[in-house]
């Protein structure tokens, strides 16, 4: 295998800073790719958490003025991750959420902050760090998406470029008046350039200029090429149809392993599912639910947002709560949903429990203790919680969208390999129907155990998925090296 060097560019990375699945992927993929002879360094912003987590750090370059202030490019590592860090205190020395001010609104200079990140990727892509000349620059989501555009407009020999869409709903749209400040040429403000409905579209720019586009499941790759799923970018994505692939995310199966998990009450494997009972009891206690081993306990671990469809679950309560069903919800997000779940927990004490917040340890206990995990998303690029659920024997009950469709096999029609319950369209009634179907199946213990074991033997690791990225990188390198289609522009 020819070794390939990849500069991955991401605005968050597990285990240092995470708001969602993007961080999980940015943290896990580089490590998994080592087995495919792909050497990855990841460029991340120098948030306080990143500066603190960095070991063996050394400055490579310093600029007195980079995007409005003194900045350095630092390299170092965090565990197995090799990092380049854009240490630009005027842009990133802000604690907490990477995108939001303490008041919970977008930082007003987000356009400049993440243009700075992409510009640094461009610099490295063009050879600024002589010890690491990437074959590929791989940008993740809108925050990194200007990198392929900068490389394109540099007019210099450049590495291949990939953009991965983790969630098309977040597009990075900023006023056209910023064009000069972010260092793009005037002629880039065109339909074939970075222009997006009269503004500058960062994700649009990435989708326009990257050699290849990936997203995180085959079904989502199709959905985003439709008018509805394309969220304003469907037309552009259709023109790039031949360059788009859907590669499923994996999870870190050493962190998510019920046989070794230090964060759960009782460890178990597929051969000892009875040991889940202690986790169920601990979960019921933690959420103030009635301590009943035979209740059908459903878990939710999620951002509370329209995307996730959890308003539908609230609306389904009248159909569900008359049954022997309990619900443990862990989530944070929209104030309205947080309030409604708090209220539901009060109104249905003993049957519904809600913890509003972000709590990794509790997420592990929910996976280990609940009978089913509900993910009723309106759209879901890949989804990670259902992958963890499969691994933990919490049977996923999911909508038939995006990666949920691709990673869960419905009990009806899946023959011997059923791993969960799916519903479509994404409505309250269909959701309630799927939960009731699962509840009925739960009554047949041997059949339920089979569904759990099928899930637990499903491959949800990064191993094979990482190889797909490795193949893609090699394909791009080969295509770009092959005359006459070589394109260095
Ligand atoms: P998204 O990236 O859209 O939020 P994913 O399912 O792709 O959704 O990834 C979400 C990740 O964040 C999962 O690893 C999930 O376990 C975790 N997560 C979400 N909300 C919480 C929470 N409140 N507490 C702990 N972990 C959470």
XYZ file of C-alpha atoms and ligand atoms in Angstrom:
516
model
C 0.000 0.000 0.000
C 1.265 3.463 -0.826
C 1.290 5.568 2.326
C -1.023 8.567 2.194
C -0.730 11.736 4.242
C -3.921 13.474 5.211
C -4.518 16.799 6.870
C -7.877 16.491 8.589
C -9.483 19.809 9.539
C -12.127 19.880 12.252
C -13.623 22.382 14.656
C -14.092 19.820 17.427
C -12.394 16.563 18.333
C -13.104 13.864 20.901
C -11.876 13.518 23.647
C -10.917 17.188 23.917
C -13.938 19.171 22.813
C -17.259 17.843 21.586
C -20.724 19.116 20.792
C -21.840 16.181 18.630
C -20.987 13.302 16.350
C -18.490 15.370 14.332
C -16.098 15.307 17.285
C -16.436 11.543 17.622
C -15.526 11.045 13.976
C -12.676 13.567 14.013
C -11.213 11.814 17.060
C -11.681 8.196 15.990
C -11.047 8.145 12.237
C -7.353 9.207 12.332
C -6.537 6.405 14.752
C -8.457 3.779 12.777
C -6.769 4.891 9.527
C -3.287 4.041 10.795
C -4.001 0.372 9.965
C -4.551 1.393 6.330
C -1.195 3.124 6.130
C -2.803 6.551 6.180
C -0.996 9.102 8.316
C -3.369 11.750 9.611
C -2.689 15.014 11.364
C -5.651 17.046 12.480
C -5.786 20.821 12.428
C -7.987 22.165 15.226
C -8.615 25.618 16.707
C -6.660 26.515 19.835
C -9.572 26.691 22.265
C -8.490 26.721 25.926
C -9.412 23.012 26.269
C -7.208 22.167 23.283
C -4.230 24.200 24.525
C -4.515 22.433 27.866
C -4.807 18.936 26.414
C -1.829 19.332 24.088
C 1.382 17.578 25.055
C 4.830 17.869 23.523
C 3.716 21.153 21.993
C 6.048 23.278 19.922
C 5.406 26.322 17.756
C 6.157 25.876 14.062
C 5.305 29.384 12.885
C 4.324 32.693 14.380
C 2.505 35.517 12.641
C 2.187 38.981 14.192
C -1.030 39.412 12.231
C -3.220 36.500 11.088
C -6.944 37.180 10.673
C -6.729 40.179 12.960
C -4.291 39.179 15.684
C -1.040 37.491 16.690
C -1.207 33.758 15.973
C 0.923 30.650 16.037
C 0.740 27.233 14.437
C 1.596 24.707 17.114
C 2.073 20.977 16.778
C 1.714 18.394 19.494
C -0.328 15.393 20.435
C -3.168 14.226 22.611
C -3.016 10.489 23.213
C -2.672 8.874 19.797
C -3.913 11.978 17.964
C -1.315 14.094 16.203
C -2.464 17.668 16.103
C -1.752 20.970 14.457
C -3.312 23.731 16.500
C -4.142 27.220 15.321
C -3.273 29.147 18.453
C -4.997 32.432 17.700
C -6.178 33.765 21.069
C -8.197 36.605 19.535
C -10.285 33.980 17.708
C -10.334 30.957 19.963
C -9.301 31.741 23.560
C -12.913 31.489 24.709
C -13.977 28.752 27.124
C -17.053 26.578 26.754
C -18.984 25.777 23.585
C -16.825 26.291 20.484
C -19.501 28.195 18.574
C -21.666 29.912 21.162
C -21.148 32.755 23.605
C -22.082 32.193 27.261
C -25.485 33.706 26.390
C -25.997 30.777 24.015
C -25.850 32.722 20.744
C -23.380 32.320 17.870
C -20.204 34.320 18.352
C -20.571 37.315 16.005
C -17.171 36.646 14.449
C -17.718 32.932 13.693
C -17.250 33.688 9.993
C -13.801 35.065 10.624
C -12.847 32.433 13.189
C -13.485 29.481 10.930
C -12.229 31.170 7.795
C -8.984 31.466 9.795
C -9.022 27.738 10.477
C -9.577 26.935 6.800
C -6.913 29.414 5.730
C -4.386 27.665 7.938
C -5.366 24.351 6.346
C -4.716 25.988 2.978
C -1.270 27.094 4.162
C -0.378 23.606 5.326
C -1.846 22.118 2.164
C 0.411 24.321 0.076
C 3.510 23.194 1.935
C 3.961 25.571 4.881
C 5.053 22.682 7.118
C 7.875 21.015 5.229
C 7.880 17.957 7.493
C 4.233 17.259 6.640
C 3.175 17.752 3.040
C -0.342 16.361 2.784
C -1.582 14.377 -0.205
C -5.123 15.163 0.864
C -6.804 17.951 2.818
C -9.976 16.555 4.379
C -12.361 19.236 5.639
C -15.187 18.407 8.037
C -18.419 20.435 7.919
C -18.855 24.164 7.272
C -16.285 25.231 9.826
C -13.497 23.760 7.679
C -15.249 24.014 4.332
C -13.457 27.049 2.950
C -10.215 25.044 2.801
C -10.940 23.508 -0.640
C -11.974 26.973 -1.895
C -8.764 28.636 -0.681
C -6.732 25.836 -2.251
C -8.634 26.229 -5.514
C -8.153 30.001 -5.665
C -4.460 29.761 -4.727
C -3.844 28.708 -8.335
C -0.898 26.652 -7.101
C -0.243 22.909 -7.230
C -2.413 21.608 -4.455
C -3.240 18.401 -2.629
C -6.474 16.543 -3.282
C -9.478 17.690 -1.277
C -12.388 15.979 0.441
C -15.288 17.491 2.303
C -17.424 15.478 4.659
C -20.936 16.624 5.486
C -21.820 15.569 9.015
C -25.009 17.614 9.051
C -26.279 19.636 6.115
C -28.454 21.740 8.416
C -25.390 23.683 9.532
C -24.093 25.587 6.518
C -22.054 28.579 7.668
C -23.646 31.492 5.807
C -22.050 34.927 6.215
C -22.457 38.389 4.645
C -20.816 39.026 1.304
C -19.160 42.094 2.816
C -16.749 39.695 4.538
C -15.144 38.554 1.301
C -12.082 40.775 1.559
C -11.576 40.158 5.271
C -11.385 36.414 4.683
C -9.022 36.832 1.765
C -11.039 35.436 -1.132
C -10.794 37.084 -4.538
C -13.662 39.317 -5.792
C -14.456 36.927 -8.636
C -15.103 34.122 -6.148
C -18.423 35.747 -5.297
C -20.207 33.935 -8.097
C -22.628 31.076 -8.500
C -19.751 28.814 -9.539
C -17.765 30.144 -6.560
C -18.561 30.784 -2.908
C -21.742 32.827 -3.435
C -24.805 31.399 -1.711
C -28.172 33.127 -2.083
C -26.445 36.501 -2.134
C -24.171 35.717 0.812
C -21.005 33.691 1.255
C -21.726 30.023 1.890
C -18.880 28.175 3.577
C -20.328 24.704 3.187
C -21.471 25.619 -0.301
C -17.886 26.585 -1.141
C -16.577 23.262 0.117
C -19.189 21.332 -1.861
C -18.350 23.341 -4.944
C -14.585 22.908 -4.844
C -13.671 19.684 -3.037
C -12.565 16.883 -5.348
C -14.857 14.486 -3.521
C -17.787 14.863 -1.175
C -18.632 12.339 1.486
C -21.385 12.104 3.969
C -21.951 9.730 6.806
C -24.430 7.192 5.449
C -25.537 5.973 2.018
C -29.178 6.931 2.645
C -28.233 10.468 3.746
C -26.065 10.742 0.627
C -29.242 10.188 -1.406
C -31.466 12.357 0.793
C -29.249 15.434 0.532
C -29.540 15.335 -3.251
C -33.290 15.910 -3.030
C -34.910 19.334 -2.834
C -36.222 18.760 0.664
C -33.191 16.982 2.150
C -30.808 19.289 0.276
C -31.753 22.262 2.447
C -30.910 24.748 -0.291
C -27.907 22.772 -1.543
C -29.757 19.937 -3.288
C -29.226 21.410 -6.756
C -25.488 21.775 -6.284
C -25.242 18.322 -4.754
C -27.074 16.809 -7.717
C -24.484 18.292 -10.055
C -21.820 16.530 -7.973
C -23.691 13.256 -7.813
C -20.850 11.175 -9.248
C -18.427 12.518 -6.644
C -20.565 11.860 -3.569
C -20.237 8.803 -1.379
C -21.899 7.785 1.859
C -19.588 6.131 4.380
C -21.110 5.090 7.680
C -19.579 6.261 10.923
C -18.326 3.775 13.448
C -17.937 4.074 17.195
C -14.926 3.519 19.417
C -15.608 -0.046 20.483
C -13.052 0.120 23.290
C -14.838 3.077 24.912
C -18.249 1.547 24.151
C -17.800 -2.008 25.380
C -20.288 -3.359 27.910
C -17.841 -6.092 28.921
C -15.248 -3.611 30.185
C -17.182 -0.342 30.672
C -16.148 1.258 34.002
C -19.091 3.665 33.871
C -21.886 1.117 34.279
C -23.172 -0.729 37.336
C -22.718 -4.256 35.989
C -20.577 -5.400 33.084
C -21.898 -8.015 30.678
C -21.628 -9.517 27.226
C -23.997 -11.177 24.770
C -23.703 -14.439 26.683
C -24.676 -12.856 29.999
C -27.540 -10.514 29.243
C -29.132 -11.224 32.618
C -26.414 -9.034 34.114
C -28.058 -6.023 32.428
C -30.692 -6.172 35.181
C -28.414 -4.399 37.671
C -27.910 -1.560 35.183
C -31.643 -1.307 34.654
C -32.171 -1.038 38.414
C -29.446 1.629 38.715
C -30.982 3.553 35.835
C -34.460 3.430 37.354
C -33.060 4.723 40.602
C -31.094 7.520 38.913
C -34.193 8.714 37.023
C -36.657 8.249 39.870
C -38.503 5.485 38.029
C -40.409 2.693 39.734
C -37.953 -0.128 40.479
C -39.651 -2.725 38.303
C -37.560 -5.290 36.463
C -40.392 -6.181 34.071
C -41.285 -2.654 32.926
C -40.295 -1.830 29.338
C -37.660 0.863 29.932
C -36.875 3.167 27.031
C -33.853 5.453 26.937
C -33.119 8.651 25.007
C -29.685 10.304 24.728
C -29.860 13.311 22.480
C -29.546 16.933 21.660
C -33.018 18.349 22.197
C -33.734 19.918 18.833
C -36.361 19.781 16.097
C -34.097 17.457 14.097
C -34.259 14.768 16.736
C -38.064 14.509 16.707
C -38.374 14.367 20.467
C -41.455 16.588 20.413
C -43.134 13.622 18.700
C -42.194 11.371 21.585
C -43.836 13.804 24.023
C -46.948 13.786 21.861
C -46.948 9.980 21.831
C -47.163 9.786 25.645
C -50.959 9.346 25.793
C -50.640 6.260 23.578
C -47.708 4.843 25.514
C -47.912 5.670 29.168
C -51.011 3.577 29.780
C -48.806 0.602 28.982
C -46.087 -0.774 31.194
C -43.556 1.573 29.652
C -40.943 3.787 31.348
C -38.818 6.517 29.833
C -35.384 7.888 30.830
C -34.387 10.981 28.844
C -30.918 12.546 28.906
C -30.549 15.625 26.760
C -29.985 19.295 26.416
C -30.733 21.899 23.806
C -33.854 23.891 22.971
C -35.215 25.623 26.057
C -38.770 24.716 25.111
C -38.062 20.987 24.845
C -36.009 21.019 28.027
C -39.000 22.551 29.834
C -41.472 20.112 28.335
C -39.394 17.101 29.366
C -38.891 18.481 32.872
C -42.636 19.005 33.045
C -43.358 15.486 31.756
C -41.068 13.999 34.403
C -43.023 15.846 37.094
C -46.410 15.005 35.642
C -45.559 11.315 35.222
C -43.226 10.779 38.163
C -42.109 7.164 38.416
C -42.801 6.539 34.719
C -40.829 9.340 33.055
C -37.491 10.709 34.218
C -35.465 13.515 32.629
C -31.927 14.685 33.202
C -31.294 17.938 31.372
C -27.612 18.291 30.623
C -24.671 16.588 28.973
C -23.350 13.586 30.887
C -21.136 10.962 29.210
C -21.160 8.569 32.178
C -24.928 8.626 32.366
C -25.126 8.012 28.603
C -23.236 4.753 29.193
C -25.624 3.696 31.960
C -28.650 4.423 29.762
C -27.242 2.210 27.010
C -26.500 -0.561 29.495
C -29.776 -0.392 31.411
C -32.570 0.454 29.015
C -34.471 -2.173 27.054
C -34.925 0.038 24.018
C -33.326 3.255 22.781
C -35.594 5.668 20.929
C -34.254 7.824 18.084
C -37.213 9.422 16.277
C -35.171 11.871 14.165
C -36.753 13.843 11.327
C -33.409 13.545 9.598
C -30.242 11.861 10.804
C -27.012 11.929 8.782
C -25.670 8.824 10.527
C -26.496 8.856 14.228
C -24.175 7.363 16.791
C -26.435 6.603 19.717
C -28.176 3.756 17.889
C -24.763 2.231 17.128
C -23.871 2.316 20.826
C -27.316 0.887 21.580
C -26.733 -2.057 19.239
C -23.478 -2.792 20.988
C -25.101 -2.616 24.440
C -28.184 -4.702 23.740
C -30.543 -1.722 24.030
C -32.813 -2.382 21.067
C -33.040 0.695 18.806
C -36.476 2.058 17.878
C -35.726 4.503 15.077
C -37.217 6.462 12.214
C -36.382 5.303 8.701
C -34.121 8.191 7.778
C -30.435 8.607 6.946
C -28.042 6.416 8.859
C -30.816 5.070 11.077
C -32.275 3.339 8.027
C -28.847 1.956 7.115
C -27.753 0.656 10.517
C -30.877 -0.918 12.012
C -32.657 -3.976 10.583
C -36.364 -4.044 11.354
C -37.866 -6.996 13.175
C -40.501 -7.305 10.467
C -38.981 -8.477 7.253
C -35.392 -8.882 8.427
C -35.623 -12.672 8.829
C -33.159 -13.864 11.409
C -31.112 -10.705 11.605
C -33.571 -8.241 13.137
C -31.790 -5.698 15.300
C -34.527 -3.159 16.036
C -37.777 -1.451 15.102
C -38.208 1.199 12.434
C -41.026 3.501 11.434
C -41.952 5.850 8.626
C -43.108 8.471 7.992
C -41.817 10.393 10.994
C -45.088 11.060 12.786
C -46.358 10.692 16.335
C -48.652 7.818 15.360
C -45.997 5.828 13.558
C -43.542 6.385 16.409
C -46.105 5.197 18.942
C -46.841 2.202 16.705
C -43.171 1.189 16.591
C -42.799 1.515 20.367
C -45.890 -0.623 20.907
C -44.601 -3.198 18.422
C -41.320 -3.324 20.333
C -43.221 -3.565 23.620
C -45.153 -6.558 22.321
C -41.928 -8.223 21.175
C -40.378 -7.580 24.603
C -42.964 -9.909 26.124
C -41.422 -12.859 24.259
C -38.127 -13.102 26.137
C -36.268 -15.610 23.927
C -37.202 -13.644 20.780
C -36.164 -10.385 22.461
C -32.827 -11.881 23.479
C -32.250 -12.855 19.848
C -32.830 -9.279 18.695
C -30.451 -8.028 21.373
C -27.761 -10.538 20.397
C -28.157 -9.765 16.709
C -27.493 -6.121 17.548
C -24.536 -6.948 19.722
C -22.897 -8.958 16.951
C -23.381 -6.187 14.378
C -20.078 -4.595 13.359
C -20.273 -0.981 14.501
C -16.515 -0.423 14.722
C -14.448 1.933 12.619
C -12.365 -0.856 11.090
C -14.120 -1.386 7.756
C -15.493 2.115 7.559
C -12.049 3.675 7.907
C -10.832 1.537 5.015
C -13.458 3.140 2.794
C -11.918 6.526 3.505
C -8.454 5.104 2.838
C -9.657 3.772 -0.533
C -11.175 7.148 -1.355
C -7.967 9.019 -0.532
C -5.926 6.642 -2.697
C -8.382 6.974 -5.549
C -8.091 10.775 -5.447
C -4.298 10.653 -5.319
C -4.249 8.254 -8.263
C -6.718 10.278 -10.334
C -4.848 13.509 -9.742
C -1.491 11.948 -10.597
C -2.760 10.411 -13.829
C -2.266 12.495 -16.973
C -4.080 13.941 -18.825
C -6.735 14.686 -16.197
C -4.178 16.064 -13.726
C -5.608 19.253 -12.288
C -3.516 21.360 -10.038
C -5.796 24.364 -10.119
P -25.562 14.683 16.760
O -24.140 14.767 16.310
O -26.570 15.117 15.758
O -25.809 15.342 18.083
P -25.068 11.803 16.944
O -25.958 10.673 17.328
O -24.354 11.699 15.642
O -25.948 13.145 17.009
O -23.963 12.022 18.054
C -24.290 12.460 19.316
C -23.204 12.049 20.270
O -23.319 12.835 21.457
C -23.339 10.621 20.723
O -22.045 10.146 21.025
C -24.217 10.739 21.973
O -24.069 9.665 22.865
C -23.727 12.019 22.559
N -24.717 12.782 23.327
C -25.736 13.538 22.848
N -26.397 14.143 23.858
C -25.797 13.753 24.989
C -26.002 14.056 26.378
N -26.979 14.867 26.775
N -25.158 13.515 27.275
C -24.173 12.682 26.879
N -23.922 12.354 25.595
C -24.717 12.890 24.660
